[in-house]
mmCIF file of C-alpha atoms in Angstrom:
data_model
loop_
_atom_site.group_PDB
_atom_site.id
_atom_site.type_symbol
_atom_site.label_atom_id
_atom_site.label_comp_id
_atom_site.label_asym_id
_atom_site.label_seq_id
_atom_site.Cartn_x
_atom_site.Cartn_y
_atom_site.Cartn_z
ATOM 1 C CA MET A 1 -10.227 -97.245 105.513
ATOM 2 C CA CYS A 2 -11.528 -98.715 102.580
ATOM 3 C CA THR A 3 -10.795 -97.124 99.264
ATOM 4 C CA CYS A 4 -13.194 -99.397 97.523
ATOM 5 C CA SER A 5 -16.504 -97.787 96.401
ATOM 6 C CA PHE A 6 -19.809 -99.260 97.052
ATOM 7 C CA VAL A 7 -21.645 -99.681 93.296
ATOM 8 C CA SER A 8 -24.432 -97.514 93.128
ATOM 9 C CA GLU A 9 -25.403 -99.308 90.010
ATOM 10 C CA SER A 10 -25.899 -102.930 91.335
ATOM 11 C CA HIS A 11 -28.387 -103.888 93.661
ATOM 12 C CA PHE A 12 -26.793 -107.015 94.652
ATOM 13 C CA GLY A 13 -30.099 -108.989 93.702
ATOM 14 C CA LEU A 14 -31.991 -107.265 96.497
ATOM 15 C CA PRO A 15 -34.906 -105.776 97.276
ATOM 16 C CA ASP A 16 -35.191 -102.190 98.261
ATOM 17 C CA GLU A 17 -35.836 -102.698 101.465
ATOM 18 C CA GLN A 18 -31.957 -104.815 102.020
ATOM 19 C CA GLN A 19 -30.324 -103.013 99.865
ATOM 20 C CA THR A 20 -31.452 -99.696 101.751
ATOM 21 C CA PRO A 21 -29.868 -101.355 105.657
ATOM 22 C CA LEU A 22 -26.839 -102.312 103.212
ATOM 23 C CA ARG A 23 -25.654 -99.535 101.802
ATOM 24 C CA ALA A 24 -26.004 -97.047 105.041
ATOM 25 C CA VAL A 25 -23.870 -99.366 107.184
ATOM 26 C CA TYR A 26 -21.119 -99.923 104.702
ATOM 27 C CA GLU A 27 -21.607 -96.003 104.018
ATOM 28 C CA GLN A 28 -21.867 -95.262 107.736
ATOM 29 C CA GLY A 29 -18.528 -97.532 108.479
ATOM 30 C CA TYR A 30 -20.011 -100.917 109.994
ATOM 31 C CA TYR A 31 -17.703 -102.878 108.282
ATOM 32 C CA GLU A 32 -14.675 -100.366 108.534
ATOM 33 C CA ILE A 33 -11.696 -101.636 111.609
ATOM 34 C CA PRO A 34 -12.122 -99.966 113.964
ATOM 35 C CA ARG A 35 -15.946 -99.461 113.116
ATOM 36 C CA ARG A 36 -17.521 -95.825 112.641
ATOM 37 C CA THR A 37 -21.127 -96.843 113.905
ATOM 38 C CA THR A 38 -22.482 -99.295 115.780
ATOM 39 C CA ALA A 39 -25.540 -101.391 114.865
ATOM 40 C CA GLU A 40 -27.850 -99.448 116.659
ATOM 41 C CA ASP A 41 -26.680 -96.153 114.939
ATOM 42 C CA VAL A 42 -27.256 -97.234 111.964
ATOM 43 C CA ALA A 43 -30.706 -98.671 112.489
ATOM 44 C CA ASP A 44 -31.816 -95.363 114.488
ATOM 45 C CA GLU A 45 -30.419 -93.571 110.504
ATOM 46 C CA ILE A 46 -33.201 -95.786 108.986
ATOM 47 C CA ARG A 47 -35.650 -96.239 111.576
ATOM 48 C CA VAL A 48 -35.954 -100.264 111.871
ATOM 49 C CA SER A 49 -36.343 -101.259 115.432
ATOM 50 C CA HIS A 50 -32.545 -102.710 116.228
#
């Protein structure tokens, strides 16, 4: 499990349309090993097509 925190103050130069999914995959554990979620679950959560 990652012990690092997502930097909420920084958008890494991304517009909100890109920041929202980036934050969602991070917070839902998509990048953890093993993954805690799937790309489809994240897409459903943020209401985008997958």
